[in-house]
Amino acid sequence: IAHPEPLVRYLEKKYKVYHLRFADHHPFGEDDCERIIETYNQLKNSRTIVFTTEKDAARMRDAEARRHLQSLPLFYIPIEVKLENGSLFNSVIQASIG
């Protein structure tokens, strides 16, 4: 998330949060995975999870990241797209391909 503060504040109201910040569109590499694992292991108890966005989770699915992170309880918040005026959108698409 480019601006994660609202999500972090929301989560902090209910949970103990340790936020690892990465740039938006960050390509997760081996060093990043090791940092995530180290932090998880330092904070680990029976209720500790790794929580991210669906967008970042997708970048964590490449073979190298998946190999490193597969043992962690990784959860993500799904991305949902809603169009304010879906019928207008559909008509513009139909007109451009029609």
PDB file of C-alpha atoms in Angstrom:
ATOM      1  CA  ILE A   1       0.000   0.000   0.000  1.00  0.00           C
ATOM      2  CA  ALA A   2       1.410   3.373  -0.938  1.00  0.00           C
ATOM      3  CA  HIS A   3      -0.065   4.912   2.234  1.00  0.00           C
ATOM      4  CA  PRO A   4      -0.500   2.127   4.803  1.00  0.00           C
ATOM      5  CA  GLU A   5      -1.076   4.356   7.822  1.00  0.00           C
ATOM      6  CA  PRO A   6      -4.908   4.093   7.872  1.00  0.00           C
ATOM      7  CA  LEU A   7      -4.753   0.295   7.720  1.00  0.00           C
ATOM      8  CA  VAL A   8      -2.051   0.143  10.392  1.00  0.00           C
ATOM      9  CA  ARG A   9      -4.042   2.467  12.682  1.00  0.00           C
ATOM     10  CA  TYR A  10      -7.159   0.351  12.174  1.00  0.00           C
ATOM     11  CA  LEU A  11      -5.327  -2.876  13.010  1.00  0.00           C
ATOM     12  CA  GLU A  12      -3.618  -1.331  16.045  1.00  0.00           C
ATOM     13  CA  LYS A  13      -7.028  -0.713  17.602  1.00  0.00           C
ATOM     14  CA  LYS A  14      -7.532  -4.471  17.921  1.00  0.00           C
ATOM     15  CA  TYR A  15      -4.114  -6.110  17.666  1.00  0.00           C
ATOM     16  CA  LYS A  16      -0.487  -5.692  18.562  1.00  0.00           C
ATOM     17  CA  VAL A  17       1.112  -4.679  15.258  1.00  0.00           C
ATOM     18  CA  TYR A  18       4.724  -4.621  14.154  1.00  0.00           C
ATOM     19  CA  HIS A  19       4.825  -2.917  10.770  1.00  0.00           C
ATOM     20  CA  LEU A  20       7.584  -3.715   8.283  1.00  0.00           C
ATOM     21  CA  ARG A  21       7.520  -0.991   5.664  1.00  0.00           C
ATOM     22  CA  PHE A  22       8.418  -1.684   2.035  1.00  0.00           C
ATOM     23  CA  ALA A  23       8.059   0.688  -0.904  1.00  0.00           C
ATOM     24  CA  ASP A  24       4.944   0.431  -3.036  1.00  0.00           C
ATOM     25  CA  HIS A  25       5.473  -2.092  -5.882  1.00  0.00           C
ATOM     26  CA  HIS A  26       8.497  -3.489  -4.025  1.00  0.00           C
ATOM     27  CA  PRO A  27       9.955  -6.662  -5.586  1.00  0.00           C
ATOM     28  CA  PHE A  28      10.470  -9.037  -2.653  1.00  0.00           C
ATOM     29  CA  GLY A  29      13.853 -10.682  -2.726  1.00  0.00           C
ATOM     30  CA  GLU A  30      15.731 -13.130  -0.524  1.00  0.00           C
ATOM     31  CA  ASP A  31      16.932 -10.393   1.882  1.00  0.00           C
ATOM     32  CA  ASP A  32      13.367  -9.151   2.323  1.00  0.00           C
ATOM     33  CA  CYS A  33      12.124 -12.669   3.023  1.00  0.00           C
ATOM     34  CA  GLU A  34      14.882 -13.171   5.589  1.00  0.00           C
ATOM     35  CA  ARG A  35      13.909  -9.875   7.254  1.00  0.00           C
ATOM     36  CA  ILE A  36      10.264 -10.970   7.422  1.00  0.00           C
ATOM     37  CA  ILE A  37      11.226 -14.378   8.841  1.00  0.00           C
ATOM     38  CA  GLU A  38      13.633 -12.864  11.413  1.00  0.00           C
ATOM     39  CA  THR A  39      10.992 -10.406  12.591  1.00  0.00           C
ATOM     40  CA  TYR A  40       8.362 -13.141  12.768  1.00  0.00           C
ATOM     41  CA  ASN A  41      10.681 -15.366  14.812  1.00  0.00           C
ATOM     42  CA  GLN A  42      11.489 -12.508  17.220  1.00  0.00           C
ATOM     43  CA  LEU A  43       7.800 -11.784  17.810  1.00  0.00           C
ATOM     44  CA  LYS A  44       6.539 -15.337  17.482  1.00  0.00           C
ATOM     45  CA  ASN A  45       3.937 -16.735  19.826  1.00  0.00           C
ATOM     46  CA  SER A  46       0.943 -18.974  19.204  1.00  0.00           C
ATOM     47  CA  ARG A  47      -1.089 -16.064  17.769  1.00  0.00           C
ATOM     48  CA  THR A  48       1.524 -14.330  15.593  1.00  0.00           C
ATOM     49  CA  ILE A  49       0.756 -14.061  11.878  1.00  0.00           C
ATOM     50  CA  VAL A  50       2.189 -12.273   8.863  1.00  0.00           C
ATOM     51  CA  PHE A  51      -0.438  -9.988   7.329  1.00  0.00           C
ATOM     52  CA  THR A  52      -0.131  -8.166   4.027  1.00  0.00           C
ATOM     53  CA  THR A  53      -2.164  -6.982   1.062  1.00  0.00           C
ATOM     54  CA  GLU A  54      -3.196  -9.279  -1.754  1.00  0.00           C
ATOM     55  CA  LYS A  55      -1.044  -7.204  -4.107  1.00  0.00           C
ATOM     56  CA  ASP A  56       2.095  -7.762  -2.022  1.00  0.00           C
ATOM     57  CA  ALA A  57       1.195 -11.396  -1.386  1.00  0.00           C
ATOM     58  CA  ALA A  58       1.129 -11.926  -5.158  1.00  0.00           C
ATOM     59  CA  ARG A  59       4.715 -10.646  -5.386  1.00  0.00           C
ATOM     60  CA  MET A  60       5.660 -12.960  -2.526  1.00  0.00           C
ATOM     61  CA  ARG A  61       4.482 -15.933  -4.562  1.00  0.00           C
ATOM     62  CA  ASP A  62       7.451 -16.104  -6.888  1.00  0.00           C
ATOM     63  CA  ALA A  63       9.447 -19.302  -6.483  1.00  0.00           C
ATOM     64  CA  GLU A  64      12.236 -17.814  -4.363  1.00  0.00           C
ATOM     65  CA  ALA A  65       9.969 -15.914  -1.962  1.00  0.00           C
ATOM     66  CA  ARG A  66       7.557 -18.832  -1.703  1.00  0.00           C
ATOM     67  CA  ARG A  67      10.403 -21.163  -0.747  1.00  0.00           C
ATOM     68  CA  HIS A  68      11.467 -18.832   2.068  1.00  0.00           C
ATOM     69  CA  LEU A  69       8.053 -17.872   3.397  1.00  0.00           C
ATOM     70  CA  GLN A  70       6.129 -21.135   3.009  1.00  0.00           C
ATOM     71  CA  SER A  71       6.409 -22.039   6.689  1.00  0.00           C
ATOM     72  CA  LEU A  72       4.922 -18.751   7.938  1.00  0.00           C
ATOM     73  CA  PRO A  73       1.221 -18.188   8.664  1.00  0.00           C
ATOM     74  CA  LEU A  74       0.767 -15.637   5.873  1.00  0.00           C
ATOM     75  CA  PHE A  75      -2.605 -13.921   5.461  1.00  0.00           C
ATOM     76  CA  TYR A  76      -3.638 -11.087   3.187  1.00  0.00           C
ATOM     77  CA  ILE A  77      -6.453  -8.603   2.799  1.00  0.00           C
ATOM     78  CA  PRO A  78      -8.102  -9.090  -0.605  1.00  0.00           C
ATOM     79  CA  ILE A  79      -8.319  -6.368  -3.199  1.00  0.00           C
ATOM     80  CA  GLU A  80     -11.835  -5.524  -4.287  1.00  0.00           C
ATOM     81  CA  VAL A  81     -12.605  -3.288  -7.222  1.00  0.00           C
ATOM     82  CA  LYS A  82     -15.919  -1.470  -7.386  1.00  0.00           C
ATOM     83  CA  LEU A  83     -16.965   0.797 -10.225  1.00  0.00           C
ATOM     84  CA  GLU A  84     -19.055   3.801  -9.314  1.00  0.00           C
ATOM     85  CA  ASN A  85     -20.892   3.649 -12.621  1.00  0.00           C
ATOM     86  CA  GLY A  86     -20.542   0.086 -13.873  1.00  0.00           C
ATOM     87  CA  SER A  87     -23.139   0.444 -16.611  1.00  0.00           C
ATOM     88  CA  LEU A  88     -21.330   3.449 -18.131  1.00  0.00           C
ATOM     89  CA  PHE A  89     -18.034   1.557 -17.951  1.00  0.00           C
ATOM     90  CA  ASN A  90     -19.611  -1.462 -19.686  1.00  0.00           C
ATOM     91  CA  SER A  91     -21.110   0.694 -22.443  1.00  0.00           C
ATOM     92  CA  VAL A  92     -17.748   2.424 -23.096  1.00  0.00           C
ATOM     93  CA  ILE A  93     -16.015  -0.963 -23.301  1.00  0.00           C
ATOM     94  CA  GLN A  94     -18.722  -2.377 -25.560  1.00  0.00           C
ATOM     95  CA  ALA A  95     -18.518   0.677 -27.848  1.00  0.00           C
ATOM     96  CA  SER A  96     -14.739   0.398 -28.134  1.00  0.00           C
ATOM     97  CA  ILE A  97     -14.758  -3.305 -29.067  1.00  0.00           C
ATOM     98  CA  GLY A  98     -18.074  -3.352 -30.873  1.00  0.00           C
TER      99      GLY A  98
END
